[in-house]
mmCIF file of C-alpha atoms in Angstrom:
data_model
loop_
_atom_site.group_PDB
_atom_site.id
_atom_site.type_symbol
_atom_site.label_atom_id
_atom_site.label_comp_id
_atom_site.label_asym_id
_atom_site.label_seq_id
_atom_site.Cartn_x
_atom_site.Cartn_y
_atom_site.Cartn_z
ATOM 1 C CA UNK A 1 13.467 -53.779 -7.875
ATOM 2 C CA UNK A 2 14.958 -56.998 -9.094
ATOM 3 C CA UNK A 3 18.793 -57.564 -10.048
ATOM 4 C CA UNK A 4 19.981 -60.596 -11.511
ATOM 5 C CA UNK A 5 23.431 -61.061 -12.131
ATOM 6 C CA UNK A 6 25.960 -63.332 -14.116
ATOM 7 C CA UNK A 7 28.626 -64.898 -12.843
ATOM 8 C CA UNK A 8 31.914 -65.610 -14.801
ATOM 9 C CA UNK A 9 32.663 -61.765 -16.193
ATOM 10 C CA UNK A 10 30.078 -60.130 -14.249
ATOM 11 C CA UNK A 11 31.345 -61.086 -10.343
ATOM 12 C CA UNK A 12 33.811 -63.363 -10.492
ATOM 13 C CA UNK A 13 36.895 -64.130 -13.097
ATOM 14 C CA UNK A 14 37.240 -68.109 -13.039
ATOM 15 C CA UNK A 15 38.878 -67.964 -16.251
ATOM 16 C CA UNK A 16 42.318 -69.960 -14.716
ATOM 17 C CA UNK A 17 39.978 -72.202 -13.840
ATOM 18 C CA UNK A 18 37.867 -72.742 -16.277
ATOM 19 C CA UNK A 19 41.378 -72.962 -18.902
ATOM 20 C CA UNK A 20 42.900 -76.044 -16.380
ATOM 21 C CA UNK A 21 40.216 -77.602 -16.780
ATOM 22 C CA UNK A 22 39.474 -77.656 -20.085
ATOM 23 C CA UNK A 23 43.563 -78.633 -20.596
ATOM 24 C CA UNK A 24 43.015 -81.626 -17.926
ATOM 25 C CA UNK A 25 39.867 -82.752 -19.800
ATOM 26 C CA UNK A 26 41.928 -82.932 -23.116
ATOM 27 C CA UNK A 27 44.981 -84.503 -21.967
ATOM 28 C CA UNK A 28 42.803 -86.889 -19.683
ATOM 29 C CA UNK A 29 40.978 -87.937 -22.837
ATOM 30 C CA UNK A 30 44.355 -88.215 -25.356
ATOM 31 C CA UNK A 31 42.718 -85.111 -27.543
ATOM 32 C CA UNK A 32 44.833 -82.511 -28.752
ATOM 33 C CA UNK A 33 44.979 -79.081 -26.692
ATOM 34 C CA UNK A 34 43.069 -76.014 -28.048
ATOM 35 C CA UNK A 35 44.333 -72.413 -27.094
ATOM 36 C CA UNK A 36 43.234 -70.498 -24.507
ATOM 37 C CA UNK A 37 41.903 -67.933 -26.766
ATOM 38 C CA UNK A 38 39.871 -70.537 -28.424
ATOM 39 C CA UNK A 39 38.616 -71.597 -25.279
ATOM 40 C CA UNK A 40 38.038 -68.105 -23.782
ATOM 41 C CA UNK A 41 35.759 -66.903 -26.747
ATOM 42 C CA UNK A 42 33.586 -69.323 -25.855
ATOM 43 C CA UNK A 43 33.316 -68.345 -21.807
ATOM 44 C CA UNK A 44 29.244 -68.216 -20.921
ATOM 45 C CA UNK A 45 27.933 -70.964 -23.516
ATOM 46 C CA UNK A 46 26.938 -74.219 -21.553
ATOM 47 C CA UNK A 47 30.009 -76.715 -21.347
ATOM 48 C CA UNK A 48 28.454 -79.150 -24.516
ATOM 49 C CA UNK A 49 28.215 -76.299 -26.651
ATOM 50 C CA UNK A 50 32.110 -75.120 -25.743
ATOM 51 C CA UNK A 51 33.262 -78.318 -26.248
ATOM 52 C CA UNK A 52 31.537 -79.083 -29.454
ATOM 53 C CA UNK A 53 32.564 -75.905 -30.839
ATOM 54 C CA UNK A 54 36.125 -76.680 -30.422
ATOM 55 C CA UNK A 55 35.726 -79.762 -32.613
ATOM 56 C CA UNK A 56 34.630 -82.486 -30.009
ATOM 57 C CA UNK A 57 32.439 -85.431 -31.019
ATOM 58 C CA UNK A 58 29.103 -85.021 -29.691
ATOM 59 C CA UNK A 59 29.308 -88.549 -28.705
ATOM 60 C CA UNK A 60 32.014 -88.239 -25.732
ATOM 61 C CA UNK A 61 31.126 -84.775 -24.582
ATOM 62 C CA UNK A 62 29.451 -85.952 -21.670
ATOM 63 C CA UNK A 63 32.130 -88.135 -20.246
ATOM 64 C CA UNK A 64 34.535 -85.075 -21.052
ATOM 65 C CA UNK A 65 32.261 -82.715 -19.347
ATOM 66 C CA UNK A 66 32.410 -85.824 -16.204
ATOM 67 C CA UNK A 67 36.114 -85.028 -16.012
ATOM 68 C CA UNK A 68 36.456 -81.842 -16.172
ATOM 69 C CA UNK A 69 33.316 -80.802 -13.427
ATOM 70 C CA UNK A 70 35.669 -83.001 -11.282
ATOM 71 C CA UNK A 71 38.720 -81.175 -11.643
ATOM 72 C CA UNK A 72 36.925 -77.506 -11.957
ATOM 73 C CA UNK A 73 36.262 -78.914 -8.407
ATOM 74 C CA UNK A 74 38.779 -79.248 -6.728
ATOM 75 C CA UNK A 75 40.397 -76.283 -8.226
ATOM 76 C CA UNK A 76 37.903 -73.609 -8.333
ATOM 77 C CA UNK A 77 37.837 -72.257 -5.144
ATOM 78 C CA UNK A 78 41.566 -71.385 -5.115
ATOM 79 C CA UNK A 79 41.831 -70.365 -9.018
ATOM 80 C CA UNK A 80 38.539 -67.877 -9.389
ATOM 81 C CA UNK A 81 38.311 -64.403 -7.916
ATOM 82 C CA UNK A 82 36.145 -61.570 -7.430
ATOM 83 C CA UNK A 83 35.980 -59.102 -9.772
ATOM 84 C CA UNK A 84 37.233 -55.698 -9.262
ATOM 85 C CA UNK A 85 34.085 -53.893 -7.028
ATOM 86 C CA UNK A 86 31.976 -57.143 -7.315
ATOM 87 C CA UNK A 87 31.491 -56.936 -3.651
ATOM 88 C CA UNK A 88 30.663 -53.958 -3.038
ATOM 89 C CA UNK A 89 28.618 -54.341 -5.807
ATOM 90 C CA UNK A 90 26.479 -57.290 -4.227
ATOM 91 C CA UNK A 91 26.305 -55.101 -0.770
ATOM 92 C CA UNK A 92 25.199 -52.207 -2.593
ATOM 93 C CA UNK A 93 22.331 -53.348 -4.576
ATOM 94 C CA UNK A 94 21.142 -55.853 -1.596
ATOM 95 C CA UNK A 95 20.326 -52.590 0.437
ATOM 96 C CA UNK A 96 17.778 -51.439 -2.605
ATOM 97 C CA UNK A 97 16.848 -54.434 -4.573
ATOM 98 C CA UNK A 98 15.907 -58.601 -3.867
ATOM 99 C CA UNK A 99 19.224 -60.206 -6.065
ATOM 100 C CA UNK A 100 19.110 -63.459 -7.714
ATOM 101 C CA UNK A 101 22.164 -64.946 -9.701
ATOM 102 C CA UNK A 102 21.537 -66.500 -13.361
ATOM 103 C CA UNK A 103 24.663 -68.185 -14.835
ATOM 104 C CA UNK A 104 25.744 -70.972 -16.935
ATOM 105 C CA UNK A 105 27.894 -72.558 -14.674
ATOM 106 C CA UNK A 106 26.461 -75.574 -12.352
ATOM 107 C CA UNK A 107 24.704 -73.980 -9.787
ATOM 108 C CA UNK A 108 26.394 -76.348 -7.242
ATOM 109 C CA UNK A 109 29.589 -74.859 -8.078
ATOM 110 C CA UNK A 110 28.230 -71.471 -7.746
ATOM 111 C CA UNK A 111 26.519 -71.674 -4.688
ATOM 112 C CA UNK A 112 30.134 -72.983 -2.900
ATOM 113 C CA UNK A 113 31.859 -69.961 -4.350
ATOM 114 C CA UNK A 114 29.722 -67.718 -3.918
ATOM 115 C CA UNK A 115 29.676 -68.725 -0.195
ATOM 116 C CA UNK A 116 33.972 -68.948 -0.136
ATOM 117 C CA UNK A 117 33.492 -65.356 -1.073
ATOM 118 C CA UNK A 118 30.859 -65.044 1.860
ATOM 119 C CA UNK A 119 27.858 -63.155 0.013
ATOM 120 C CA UNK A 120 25.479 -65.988 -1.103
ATOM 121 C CA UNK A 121 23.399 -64.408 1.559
ATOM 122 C CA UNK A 122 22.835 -61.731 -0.315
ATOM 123 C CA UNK A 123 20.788 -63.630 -3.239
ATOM 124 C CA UNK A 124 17.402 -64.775 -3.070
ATOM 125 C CA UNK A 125 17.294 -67.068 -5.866
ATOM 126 C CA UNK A 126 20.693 -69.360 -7.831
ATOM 127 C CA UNK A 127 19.869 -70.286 -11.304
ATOM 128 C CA UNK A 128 22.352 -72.831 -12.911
ATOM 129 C CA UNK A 129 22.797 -75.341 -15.517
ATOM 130 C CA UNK A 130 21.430 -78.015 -14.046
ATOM 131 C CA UNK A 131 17.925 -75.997 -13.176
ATOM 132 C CA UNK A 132 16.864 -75.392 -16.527
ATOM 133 C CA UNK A 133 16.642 -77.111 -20.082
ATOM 134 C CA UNK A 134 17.440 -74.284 -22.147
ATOM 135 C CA UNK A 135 20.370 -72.115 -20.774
ATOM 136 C CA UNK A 136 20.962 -67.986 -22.060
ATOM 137 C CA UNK A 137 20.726 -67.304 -24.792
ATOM 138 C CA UNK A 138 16.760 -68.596 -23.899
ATOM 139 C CA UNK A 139 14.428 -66.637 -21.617
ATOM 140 C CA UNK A 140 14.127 -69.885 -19.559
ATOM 141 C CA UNK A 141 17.216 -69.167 -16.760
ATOM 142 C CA UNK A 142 15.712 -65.613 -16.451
ATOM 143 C CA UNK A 143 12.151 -67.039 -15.856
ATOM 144 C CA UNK A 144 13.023 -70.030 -13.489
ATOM 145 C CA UNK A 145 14.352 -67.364 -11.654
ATOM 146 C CA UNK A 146 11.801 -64.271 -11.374
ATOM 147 C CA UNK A 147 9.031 -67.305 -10.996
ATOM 148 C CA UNK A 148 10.655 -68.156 -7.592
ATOM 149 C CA UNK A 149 10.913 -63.893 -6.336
ATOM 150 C CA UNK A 150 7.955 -61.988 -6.082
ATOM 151 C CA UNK A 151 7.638 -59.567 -9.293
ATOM 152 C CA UNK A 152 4.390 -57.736 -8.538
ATOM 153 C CA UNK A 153 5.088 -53.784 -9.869
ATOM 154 C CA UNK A 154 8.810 -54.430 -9.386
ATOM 155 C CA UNK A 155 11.260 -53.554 -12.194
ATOM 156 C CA UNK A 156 13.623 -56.500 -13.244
ATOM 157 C CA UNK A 157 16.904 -56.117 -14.499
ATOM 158 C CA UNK A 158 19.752 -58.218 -15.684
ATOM 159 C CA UNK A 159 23.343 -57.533 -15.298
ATOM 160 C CA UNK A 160 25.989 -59.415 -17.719
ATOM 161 C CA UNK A 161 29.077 -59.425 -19.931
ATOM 162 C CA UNK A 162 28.085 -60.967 -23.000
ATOM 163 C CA UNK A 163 25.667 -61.016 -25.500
ATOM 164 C CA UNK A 164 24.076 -64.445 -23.887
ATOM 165 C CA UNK A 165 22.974 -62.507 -21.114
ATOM 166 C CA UNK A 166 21.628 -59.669 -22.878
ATOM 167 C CA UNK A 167 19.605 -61.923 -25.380
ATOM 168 C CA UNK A 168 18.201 -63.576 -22.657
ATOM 169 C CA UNK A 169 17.126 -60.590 -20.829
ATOM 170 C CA UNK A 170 15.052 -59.411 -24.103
ATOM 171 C CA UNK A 171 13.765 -62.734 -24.302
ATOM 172 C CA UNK A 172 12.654 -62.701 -20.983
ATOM 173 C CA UNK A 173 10.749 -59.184 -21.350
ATOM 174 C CA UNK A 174 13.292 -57.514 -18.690
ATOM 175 C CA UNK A 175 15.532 -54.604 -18.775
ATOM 176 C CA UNK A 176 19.613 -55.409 -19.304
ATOM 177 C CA UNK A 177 23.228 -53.753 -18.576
ATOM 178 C CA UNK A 178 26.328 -54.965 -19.901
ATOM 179 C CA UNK A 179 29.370 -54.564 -18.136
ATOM 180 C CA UNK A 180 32.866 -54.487 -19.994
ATOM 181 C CA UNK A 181 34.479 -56.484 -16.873
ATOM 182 C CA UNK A 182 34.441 -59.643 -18.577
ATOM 183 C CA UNK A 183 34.664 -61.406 -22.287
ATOM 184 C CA UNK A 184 32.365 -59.409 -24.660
ATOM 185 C CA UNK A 185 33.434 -55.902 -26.136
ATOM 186 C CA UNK A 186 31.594 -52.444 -26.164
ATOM 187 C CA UNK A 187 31.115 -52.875 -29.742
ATOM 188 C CA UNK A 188 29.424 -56.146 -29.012
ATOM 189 C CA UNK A 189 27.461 -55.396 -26.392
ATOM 190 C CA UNK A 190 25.858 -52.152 -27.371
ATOM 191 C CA UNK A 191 24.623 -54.136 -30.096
ATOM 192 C CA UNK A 192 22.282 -55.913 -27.353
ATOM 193 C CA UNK A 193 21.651 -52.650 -24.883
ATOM 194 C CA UNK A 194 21.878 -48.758 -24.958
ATOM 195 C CA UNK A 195 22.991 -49.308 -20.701
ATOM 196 C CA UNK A 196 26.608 -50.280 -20.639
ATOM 197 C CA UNK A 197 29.043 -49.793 -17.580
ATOM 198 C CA UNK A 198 32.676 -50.492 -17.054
ATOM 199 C CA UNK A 199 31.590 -53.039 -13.917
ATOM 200 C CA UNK A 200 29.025 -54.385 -11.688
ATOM 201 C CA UNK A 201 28.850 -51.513 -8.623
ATOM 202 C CA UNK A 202 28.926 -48.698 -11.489
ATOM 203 C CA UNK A 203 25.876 -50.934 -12.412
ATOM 204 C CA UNK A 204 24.665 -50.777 -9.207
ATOM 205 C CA UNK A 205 25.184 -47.247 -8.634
ATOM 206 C CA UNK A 206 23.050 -46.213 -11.912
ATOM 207 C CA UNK A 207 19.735 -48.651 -10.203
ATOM 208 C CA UNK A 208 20.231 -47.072 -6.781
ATOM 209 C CA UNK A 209 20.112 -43.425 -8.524
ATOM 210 C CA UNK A 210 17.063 -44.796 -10.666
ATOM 211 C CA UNK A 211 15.816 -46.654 -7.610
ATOM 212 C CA UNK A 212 15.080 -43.016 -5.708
#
């Protein structure tokens, strides 16, 4: 069995984080704050799309992306967390299953946290933003991934908290949970998949029973 999981919702809550930043970029740039609610709904789209759906010219979203990757920096280690369980979570499924992580996020950034948190071992594969050209919703983060593990008569599933990962799952031809840890609803979510949990080890716990 494969498991891929997400990151921000799934494992780890970098939502302090990820609002600093955003506030930095804005103020750095002389552009008017947006709320954190705003800015939350929009948690697990690539960084150009957030930003241009809070009403940023497409021409300076790069160089606003440029300062806030540098700030998210040197901030995220001390301002993102593990989920509830996500640990035990990662332990779990590593004893049944080869893991890979597929996220949004800048896989640089990912890798260091995942290793602050000390269980990057446990993955075989990091897919970020920088490894692909299409991020989730597309098939493509899902593919990079399984192209790089070997798939031969092994079940693949993806593990998320929005509909991003879920699309991209059924895009990708493999089989999807949604977990309510993070920033998509039930209502949402079973709208996507018929497997939903309340986090990633009761995840984990349903693939280990299905596993035997």
């Amino acid at each position: 069995m494969i498991i891929l999981f997400d990151l921000d919702g799934t494992l780890i809550d970098s939502t302090d984080a990820i609002l600093e930043s955003f506030h930095h970029s804005f103020d750095f740039h002389k552009l008017s704050r947006k709320e954190d609610e705003e800015i939350k709904a929009l948690i697990g789209y690539p960084l150009d799309i957030m930003y241009e759906n809070l009403g940023v010219q497409k021409s300076v979203i790069a160089e606003i992306i440029t300062t806030y990757k540098e700030r998210y920096r040197d901030i995220s280690t001390q301002k993102t967390t593990l989920l509830q369980n996500a640990k035990e979570a990662v332990e779990l499924a590593s004893q049944f299953a080869t893991l890979g992580i597929v996220t949004t996020k800048t896989g640089r950034y990912s890798q260091v946290l995942m290793e602050h948190f000390e269980i990057m071992h446990h993955f075989d594969v990091l897919i970020g933003r920088e490894h692909v050209q299409n991020p989730k919703p597309n098939a493509e983060p899902i593919i990079k991934a399984l192209e790089k593990l070997d798939t031969k008569n092994r079940e693949v599933w993806m593990i998320g908290d929005t509909k991003l990962d879920l699309l991209a799952a059924k895009s990708a031809n493999v089989n999807s949970i949604g977990v309510l840890s993070g920033y998509d609803s039930n209502e949402t979510l079973k709208k996507f998949t018929n497997v939903i949990f309340n986090d990633a080890l009761e995840a984990a716990l349903y693939l280990q029973k299905r596993k035997k």
